[in-house]
Tab-separated table of C-alpha atoms in Angstrom:
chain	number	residue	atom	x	y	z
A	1	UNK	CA	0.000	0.000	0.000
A	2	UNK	CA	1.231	3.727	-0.969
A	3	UNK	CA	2.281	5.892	2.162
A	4	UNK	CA	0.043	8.641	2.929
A	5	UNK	CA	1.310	12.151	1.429
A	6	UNK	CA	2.064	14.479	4.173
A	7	UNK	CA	1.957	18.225	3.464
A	8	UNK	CA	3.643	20.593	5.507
A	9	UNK	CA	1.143	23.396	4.529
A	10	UNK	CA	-2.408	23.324	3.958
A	11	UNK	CA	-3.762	26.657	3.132
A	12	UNK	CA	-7.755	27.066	3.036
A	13	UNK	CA	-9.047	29.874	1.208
A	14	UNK	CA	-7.233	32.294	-1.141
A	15	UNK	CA	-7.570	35.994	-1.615
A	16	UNK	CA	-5.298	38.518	-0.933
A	17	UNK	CA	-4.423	36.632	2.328
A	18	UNK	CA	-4.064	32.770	1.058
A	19	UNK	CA	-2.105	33.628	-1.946
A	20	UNK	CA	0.255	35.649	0.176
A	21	UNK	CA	0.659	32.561	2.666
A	22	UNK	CA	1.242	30.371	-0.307
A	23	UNK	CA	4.185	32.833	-2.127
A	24	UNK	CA	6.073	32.721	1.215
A	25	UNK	CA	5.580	29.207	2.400
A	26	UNK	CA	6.421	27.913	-1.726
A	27	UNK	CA	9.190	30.035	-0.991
A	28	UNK	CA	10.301	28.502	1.828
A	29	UNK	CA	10.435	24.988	0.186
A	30	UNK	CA	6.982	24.235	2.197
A	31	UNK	CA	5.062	23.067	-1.019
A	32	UNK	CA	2.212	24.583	0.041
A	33	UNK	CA	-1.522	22.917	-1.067
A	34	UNK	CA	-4.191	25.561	-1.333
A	35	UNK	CA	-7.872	24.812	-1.361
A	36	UNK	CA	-9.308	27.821	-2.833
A	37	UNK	CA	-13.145	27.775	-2.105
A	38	UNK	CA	-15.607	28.280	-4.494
A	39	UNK	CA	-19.671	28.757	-4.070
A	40	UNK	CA	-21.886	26.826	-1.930
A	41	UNK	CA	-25.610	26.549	-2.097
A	42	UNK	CA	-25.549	28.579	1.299
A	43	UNK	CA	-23.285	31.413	-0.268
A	44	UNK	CA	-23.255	31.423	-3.993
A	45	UNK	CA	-21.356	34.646	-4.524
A	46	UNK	CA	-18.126	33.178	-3.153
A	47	UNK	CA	-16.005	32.817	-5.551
A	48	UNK	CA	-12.073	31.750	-5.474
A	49	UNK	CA	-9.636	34.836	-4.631
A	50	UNK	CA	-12.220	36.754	-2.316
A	51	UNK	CA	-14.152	39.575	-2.104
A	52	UNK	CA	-11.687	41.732	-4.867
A	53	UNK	CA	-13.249	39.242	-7.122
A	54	UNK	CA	-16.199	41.216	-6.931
A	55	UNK	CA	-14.383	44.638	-7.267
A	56	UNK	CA	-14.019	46.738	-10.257
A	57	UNK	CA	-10.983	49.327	-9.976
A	58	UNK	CA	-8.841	48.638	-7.193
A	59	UNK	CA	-6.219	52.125	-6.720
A	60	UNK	CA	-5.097	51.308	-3.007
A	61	UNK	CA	-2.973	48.737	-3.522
A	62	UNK	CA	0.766	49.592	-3.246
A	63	UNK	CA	2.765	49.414	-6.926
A	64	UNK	CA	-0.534	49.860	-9.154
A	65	UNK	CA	-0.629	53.897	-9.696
A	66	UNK	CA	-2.687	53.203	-12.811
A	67	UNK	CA	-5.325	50.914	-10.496
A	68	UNK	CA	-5.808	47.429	-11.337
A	69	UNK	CA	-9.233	45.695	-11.087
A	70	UNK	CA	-9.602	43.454	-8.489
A	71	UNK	CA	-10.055	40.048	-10.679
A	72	UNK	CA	-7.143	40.845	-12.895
A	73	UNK	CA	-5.084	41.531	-9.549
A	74	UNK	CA	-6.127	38.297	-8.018
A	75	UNK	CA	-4.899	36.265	-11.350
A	76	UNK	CA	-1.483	37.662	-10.027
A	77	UNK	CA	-1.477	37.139	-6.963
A	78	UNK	CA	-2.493	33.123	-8.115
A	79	UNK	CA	0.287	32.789	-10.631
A	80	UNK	CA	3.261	33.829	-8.307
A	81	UNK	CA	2.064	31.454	-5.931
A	82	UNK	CA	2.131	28.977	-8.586
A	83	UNK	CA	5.020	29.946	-10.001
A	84	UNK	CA	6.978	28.592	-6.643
A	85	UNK	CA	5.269	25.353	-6.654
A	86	UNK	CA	1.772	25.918	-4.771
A	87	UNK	CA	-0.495	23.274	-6.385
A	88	UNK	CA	-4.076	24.869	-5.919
A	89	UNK	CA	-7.460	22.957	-5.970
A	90	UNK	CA	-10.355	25.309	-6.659
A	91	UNK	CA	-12.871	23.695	-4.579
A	92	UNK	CA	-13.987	24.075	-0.609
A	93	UNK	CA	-12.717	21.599	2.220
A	94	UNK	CA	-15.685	20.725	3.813
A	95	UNK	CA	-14.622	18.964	6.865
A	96	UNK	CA	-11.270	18.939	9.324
A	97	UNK	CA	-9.971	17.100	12.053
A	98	UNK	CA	-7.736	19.229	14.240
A	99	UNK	CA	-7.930	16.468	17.153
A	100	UNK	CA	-4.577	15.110	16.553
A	101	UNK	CA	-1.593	15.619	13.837
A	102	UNK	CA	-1.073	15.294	11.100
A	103	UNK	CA	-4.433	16.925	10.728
A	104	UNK	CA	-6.552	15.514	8.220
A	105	UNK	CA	-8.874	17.710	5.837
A	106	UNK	CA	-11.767	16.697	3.746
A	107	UNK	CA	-12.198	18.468	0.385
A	108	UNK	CA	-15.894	18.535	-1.289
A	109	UNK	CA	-14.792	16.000	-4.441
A	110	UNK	CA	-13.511	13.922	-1.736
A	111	UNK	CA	-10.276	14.199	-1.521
A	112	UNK	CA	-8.773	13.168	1.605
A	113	UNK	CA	-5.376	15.348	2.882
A	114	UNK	CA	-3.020	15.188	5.604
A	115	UNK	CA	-0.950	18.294	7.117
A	116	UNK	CA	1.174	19.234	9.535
A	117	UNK	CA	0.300	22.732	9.835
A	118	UNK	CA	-3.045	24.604	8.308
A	119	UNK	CA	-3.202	28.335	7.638
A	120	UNK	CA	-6.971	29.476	7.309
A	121	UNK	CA	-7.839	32.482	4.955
A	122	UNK	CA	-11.374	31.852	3.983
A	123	UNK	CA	-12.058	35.831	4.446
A	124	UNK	CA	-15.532	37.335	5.327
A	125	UNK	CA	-18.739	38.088	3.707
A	126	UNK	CA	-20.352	41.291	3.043
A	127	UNK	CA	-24.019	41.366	4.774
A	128	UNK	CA	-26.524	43.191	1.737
A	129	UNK	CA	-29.645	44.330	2.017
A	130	UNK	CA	-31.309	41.931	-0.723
A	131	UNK	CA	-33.408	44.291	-2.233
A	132	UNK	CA	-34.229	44.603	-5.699
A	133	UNK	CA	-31.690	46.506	-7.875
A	134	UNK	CA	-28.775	45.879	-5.369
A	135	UNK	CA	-26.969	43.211	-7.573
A	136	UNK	CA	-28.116	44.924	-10.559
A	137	UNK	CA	-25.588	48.313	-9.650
A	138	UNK	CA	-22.705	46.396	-7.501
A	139	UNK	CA	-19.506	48.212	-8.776
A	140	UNK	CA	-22.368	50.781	-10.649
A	141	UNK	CA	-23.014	52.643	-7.243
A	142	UNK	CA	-23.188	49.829	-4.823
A	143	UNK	CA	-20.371	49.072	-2.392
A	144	UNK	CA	-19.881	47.642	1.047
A	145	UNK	CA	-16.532	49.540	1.147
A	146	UNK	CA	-16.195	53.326	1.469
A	147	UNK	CA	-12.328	52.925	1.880
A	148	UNK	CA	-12.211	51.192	-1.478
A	149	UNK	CA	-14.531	53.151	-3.325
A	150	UNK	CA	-14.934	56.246	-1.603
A	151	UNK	CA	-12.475	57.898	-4.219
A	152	UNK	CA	-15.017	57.082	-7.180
A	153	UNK	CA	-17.652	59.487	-5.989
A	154	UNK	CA	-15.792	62.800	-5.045
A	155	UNK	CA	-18.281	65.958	-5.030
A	156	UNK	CA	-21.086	63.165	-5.685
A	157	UNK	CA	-24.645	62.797	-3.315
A	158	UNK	CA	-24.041	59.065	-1.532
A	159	UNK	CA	-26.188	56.640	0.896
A	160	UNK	CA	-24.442	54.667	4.116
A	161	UNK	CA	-27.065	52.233	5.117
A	162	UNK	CA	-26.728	51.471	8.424
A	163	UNK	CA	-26.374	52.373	12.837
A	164	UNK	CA	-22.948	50.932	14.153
A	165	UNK	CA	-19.655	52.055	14.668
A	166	UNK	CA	-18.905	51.021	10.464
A	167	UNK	CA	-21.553	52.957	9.301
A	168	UNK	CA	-20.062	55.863	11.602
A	169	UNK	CA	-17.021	55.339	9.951
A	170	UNK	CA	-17.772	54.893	6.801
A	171	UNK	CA	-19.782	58.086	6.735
A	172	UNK	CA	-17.300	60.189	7.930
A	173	UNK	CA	-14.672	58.900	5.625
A	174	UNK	CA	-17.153	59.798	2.973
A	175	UNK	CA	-18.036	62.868	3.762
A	176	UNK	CA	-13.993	63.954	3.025
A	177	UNK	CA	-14.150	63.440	-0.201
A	178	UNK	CA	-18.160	63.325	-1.320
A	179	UNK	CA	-20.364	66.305	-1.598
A	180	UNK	CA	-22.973	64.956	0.984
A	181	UNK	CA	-23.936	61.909	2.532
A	182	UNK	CA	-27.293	60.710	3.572
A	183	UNK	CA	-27.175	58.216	6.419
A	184	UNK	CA	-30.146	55.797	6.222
A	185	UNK	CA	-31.137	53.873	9.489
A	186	UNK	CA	-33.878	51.041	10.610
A	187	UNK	CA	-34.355	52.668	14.219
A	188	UNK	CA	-34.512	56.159	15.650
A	189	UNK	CA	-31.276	55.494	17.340
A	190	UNK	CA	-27.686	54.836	16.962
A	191	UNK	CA	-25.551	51.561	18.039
A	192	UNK	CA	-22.458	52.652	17.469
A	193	UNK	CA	-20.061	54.003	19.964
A	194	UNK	CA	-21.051	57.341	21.895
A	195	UNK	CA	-17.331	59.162	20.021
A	196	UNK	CA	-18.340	57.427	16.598
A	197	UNK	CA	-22.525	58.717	16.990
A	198	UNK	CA	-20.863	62.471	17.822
A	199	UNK	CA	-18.336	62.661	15.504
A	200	UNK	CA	-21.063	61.867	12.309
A	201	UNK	CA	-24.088	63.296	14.123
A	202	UNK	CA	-21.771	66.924	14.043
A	203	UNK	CA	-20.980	66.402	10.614
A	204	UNK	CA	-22.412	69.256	8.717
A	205	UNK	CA	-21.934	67.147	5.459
A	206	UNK	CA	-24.388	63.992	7.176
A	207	UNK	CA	-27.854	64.374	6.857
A	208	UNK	CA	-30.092	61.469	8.960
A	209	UNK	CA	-32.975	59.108	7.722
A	210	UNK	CA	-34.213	57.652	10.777
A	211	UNK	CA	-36.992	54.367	10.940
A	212	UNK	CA	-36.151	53.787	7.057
A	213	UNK	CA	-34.894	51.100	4.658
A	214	UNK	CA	-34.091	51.151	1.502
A	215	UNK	CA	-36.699	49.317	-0.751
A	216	UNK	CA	-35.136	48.801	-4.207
A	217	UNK	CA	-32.395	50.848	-6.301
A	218	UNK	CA	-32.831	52.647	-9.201
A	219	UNK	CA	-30.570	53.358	-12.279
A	220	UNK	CA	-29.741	53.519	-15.789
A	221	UNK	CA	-27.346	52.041	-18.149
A	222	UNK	CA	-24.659	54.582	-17.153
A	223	UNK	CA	-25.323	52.970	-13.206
A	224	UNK	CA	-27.286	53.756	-10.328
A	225	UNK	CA	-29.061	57.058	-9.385
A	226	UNK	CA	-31.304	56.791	-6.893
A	227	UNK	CA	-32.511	54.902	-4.250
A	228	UNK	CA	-36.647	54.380	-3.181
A	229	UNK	CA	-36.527	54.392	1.010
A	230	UNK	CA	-39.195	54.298	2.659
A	231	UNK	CA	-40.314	55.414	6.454
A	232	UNK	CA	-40.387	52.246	8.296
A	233	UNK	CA	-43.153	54.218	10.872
A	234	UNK	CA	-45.494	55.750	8.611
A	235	UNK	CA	-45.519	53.592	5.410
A	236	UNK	CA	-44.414	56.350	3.105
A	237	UNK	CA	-41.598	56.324	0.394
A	238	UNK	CA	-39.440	58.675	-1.407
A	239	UNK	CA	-37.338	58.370	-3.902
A	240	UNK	CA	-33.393	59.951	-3.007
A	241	UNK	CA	-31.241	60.739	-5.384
A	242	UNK	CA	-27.901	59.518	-5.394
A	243	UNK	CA	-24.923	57.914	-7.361
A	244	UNK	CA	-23.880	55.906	-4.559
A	245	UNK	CA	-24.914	53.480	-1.934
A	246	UNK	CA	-22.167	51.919	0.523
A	247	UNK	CA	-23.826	49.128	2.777
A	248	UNK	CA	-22.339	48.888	6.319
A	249	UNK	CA	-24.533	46.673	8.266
A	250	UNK	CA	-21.106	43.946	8.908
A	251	UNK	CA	-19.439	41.565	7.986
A	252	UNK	CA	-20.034	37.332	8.507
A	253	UNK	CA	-16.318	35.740	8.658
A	254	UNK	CA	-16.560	32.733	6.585
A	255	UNK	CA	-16.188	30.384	10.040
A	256	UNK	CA	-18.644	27.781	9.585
A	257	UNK	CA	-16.345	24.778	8.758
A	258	UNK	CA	-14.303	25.410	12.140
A	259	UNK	CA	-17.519	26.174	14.789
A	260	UNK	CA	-16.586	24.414	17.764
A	261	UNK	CA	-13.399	23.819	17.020
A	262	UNK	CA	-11.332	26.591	17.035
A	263	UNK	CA	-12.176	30.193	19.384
A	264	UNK	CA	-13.456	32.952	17.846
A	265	UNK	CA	-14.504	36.125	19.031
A	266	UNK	CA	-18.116	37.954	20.071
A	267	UNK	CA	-18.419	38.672	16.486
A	268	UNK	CA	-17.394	35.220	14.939
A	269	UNK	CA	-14.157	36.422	13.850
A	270	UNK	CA	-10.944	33.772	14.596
A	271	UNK	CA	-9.120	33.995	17.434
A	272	UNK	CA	-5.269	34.727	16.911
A	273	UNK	CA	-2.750	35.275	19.699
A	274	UNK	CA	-1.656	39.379	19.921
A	275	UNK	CA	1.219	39.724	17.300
A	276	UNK	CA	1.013	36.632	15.411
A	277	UNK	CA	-1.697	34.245	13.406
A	278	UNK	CA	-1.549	31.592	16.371
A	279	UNK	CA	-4.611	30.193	17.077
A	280	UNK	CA	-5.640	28.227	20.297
A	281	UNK	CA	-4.580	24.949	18.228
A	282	UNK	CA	-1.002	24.516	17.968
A	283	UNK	CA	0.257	24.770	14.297
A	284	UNK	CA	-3.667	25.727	13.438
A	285	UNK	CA	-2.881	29.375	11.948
A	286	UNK	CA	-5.101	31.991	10.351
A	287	UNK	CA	-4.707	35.249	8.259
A	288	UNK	CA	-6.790	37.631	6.486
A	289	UNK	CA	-10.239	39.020	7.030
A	290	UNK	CA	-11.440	35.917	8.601
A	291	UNK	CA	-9.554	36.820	11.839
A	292	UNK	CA	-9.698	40.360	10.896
A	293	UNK	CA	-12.740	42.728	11.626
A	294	UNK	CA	-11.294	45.933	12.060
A	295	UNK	CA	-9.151	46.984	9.057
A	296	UNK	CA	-10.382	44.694	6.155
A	297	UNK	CA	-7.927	45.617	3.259
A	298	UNK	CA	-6.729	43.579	0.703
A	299	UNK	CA	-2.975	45.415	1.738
A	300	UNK	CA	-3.721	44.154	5.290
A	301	UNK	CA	-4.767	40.551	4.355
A	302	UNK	CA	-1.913	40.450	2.390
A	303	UNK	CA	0.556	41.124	5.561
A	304	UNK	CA	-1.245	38.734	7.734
A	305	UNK	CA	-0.606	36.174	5.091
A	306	UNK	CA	3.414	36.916	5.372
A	307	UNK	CA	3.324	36.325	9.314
A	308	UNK	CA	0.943	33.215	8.865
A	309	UNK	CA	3.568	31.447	6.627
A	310	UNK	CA	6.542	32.504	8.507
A	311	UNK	CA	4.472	31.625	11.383
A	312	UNK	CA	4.003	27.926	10.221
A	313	UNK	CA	7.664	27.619	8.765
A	314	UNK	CA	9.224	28.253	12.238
A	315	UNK	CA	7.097	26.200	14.020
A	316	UNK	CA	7.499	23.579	11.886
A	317	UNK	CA	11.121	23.950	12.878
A	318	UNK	CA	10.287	24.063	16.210
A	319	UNK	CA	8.527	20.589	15.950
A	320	UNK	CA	11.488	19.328	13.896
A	321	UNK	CA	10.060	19.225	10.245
């Protein structure tokens, strides 16, 4: 009977984060194995390489002054892993067993695959309203990123849906560089932080919706223009112009597979020790937006990849591998 292959890295996900894992553990001489996830029936938008997948222009990435779209700068990201050896399977792992090493992983076509160390990246999904239009004027108007985007829509009339401490912040950012912004919210109150509430409720360039949603969007051919909200206490709508709508209502990290397994945070989010991509199982590791839900960048997902592979490299020298 053949012996059991043994990888020394296992990296589930890809993105900004997983890619970036992969470069420096191929690097290394690691021959890293990368599961890059794909839809599901429960989240059918997910599609290998992340969330810039899903993004038009991308201008905030370091060495691209002439932007690069988000697709096109994913394809990169995949070849230079693959360049260095990473072989890549583009489907989910749908099971693990982190009870003993090496740890064993279960990918949906059934392939079976041992490790000694795993580096998670499998990033975090954008909450949307689900209203009619919304998909239609994604990258035409609609964003859950103001940091991303913002730049798209200087001196332009926006829409933050939303009540916590992102919408705050999203809001504000706009308002920098938009000509107003028109904050839309389901209650008559804020969630977010008392600072965060002051600092957009003092804005002159905010202006407040309060007990309203946004029913559908509206647009044309050259993208979106408008969206119908209507007042959630007295029935009535209106339609509000604008070219943009950022959605901040969170984030759901893309934890399912490891529920009970590994710790995560009030919010879902992974675990990792202070300075490093540790989690609480030794040589279990994880990177990217799935342990991150403050900064979400592609540039910060990137650097968390770096320390998870370095992470994994020394301690597989630790263990003696």
């Amino acid at each position: 009977m053949a012996e059991e292959k043994i990888n020394k890295v296992t990296i589930i996900g890809s993105g900004p984060a997983g890619y970036t894992a992969a470069i420096y553990a191929a690097r290394a001489n690691l021959e890293p194995v990368v599961f890059a996830g794909g839809p599901t029936l429960e989240h059918p938008q997910r599609v290998p390489g992340g969330q810039l997948m899903v993004t038009t222009d991308v201008e905030n990435y370091p060495g691209f002054p002439e932007a690069i779209t988000g697709p096109e700068l994913m394809e990169r990201f995949q070849k230079q892993a693959e360049r260095f050896g990473t072989a890549i399977h583009m489907e989910n792992v749908v099971k693990v067993d982190f009870s003993s090493r090496p740890f064993l992983l279960e990918s949906e076509s059934g392939l079976r695959v041992r490790s000694e160390t795993v580096i998670i990246s499998t990033g975090a999904t954008a909450k949307w309203l689900g209203v009619k239009g919304e998909d239609t004027y994604k990258n035409r108007g609609v964003s859950a990123c103001a940091t991303c985007d913002g730049a798209f829509f200087k001196n332009q009339e926006v829409l933050v849906v939303g009540g916590g401490d992102t919408a705050m912040e999203e809001a504000t950012y706009l308002a920098k560089i938009v000509k107003h912004v028109t904050l839309i919210h389901r209650r008559d109150s804020l969630r977010a932080s008392k600072v965060m509430q002051e600092r957009a409720l003092n804005n002159p360039k905010i202006s407040f919706l309060w007990n309203s949603a946004v029913e559908e969007v509206q647009g044309d051919a050259k993208g979106m223009s408008g969206a119908v909200v209507r007042n959630l206490k007295t029935g009535d709508s209106q339609l509000v112009k604008a070219t943009g709508l950022f959605v901040a209502i969170g984030h759901t990290p893309n934890t399912e597979l490891f529920q009970g397994i590994l710790e995560t945070h009030q919010g879902g989010y992974l675990k990792t020790v202070p300075g490093s991509t540790r989690t609480n199982i030794p040589g279990v590791f994880a990177c990217g937006d799935v342990q991150d839900s403050y900064y979400r960048q592609a540039i910060t997902a990137a650097g968390t990849g770096c320390m998870a592979a370095i992470d994994a490299e020394r301690w597989l020298i630790e263990h003696g591998e």
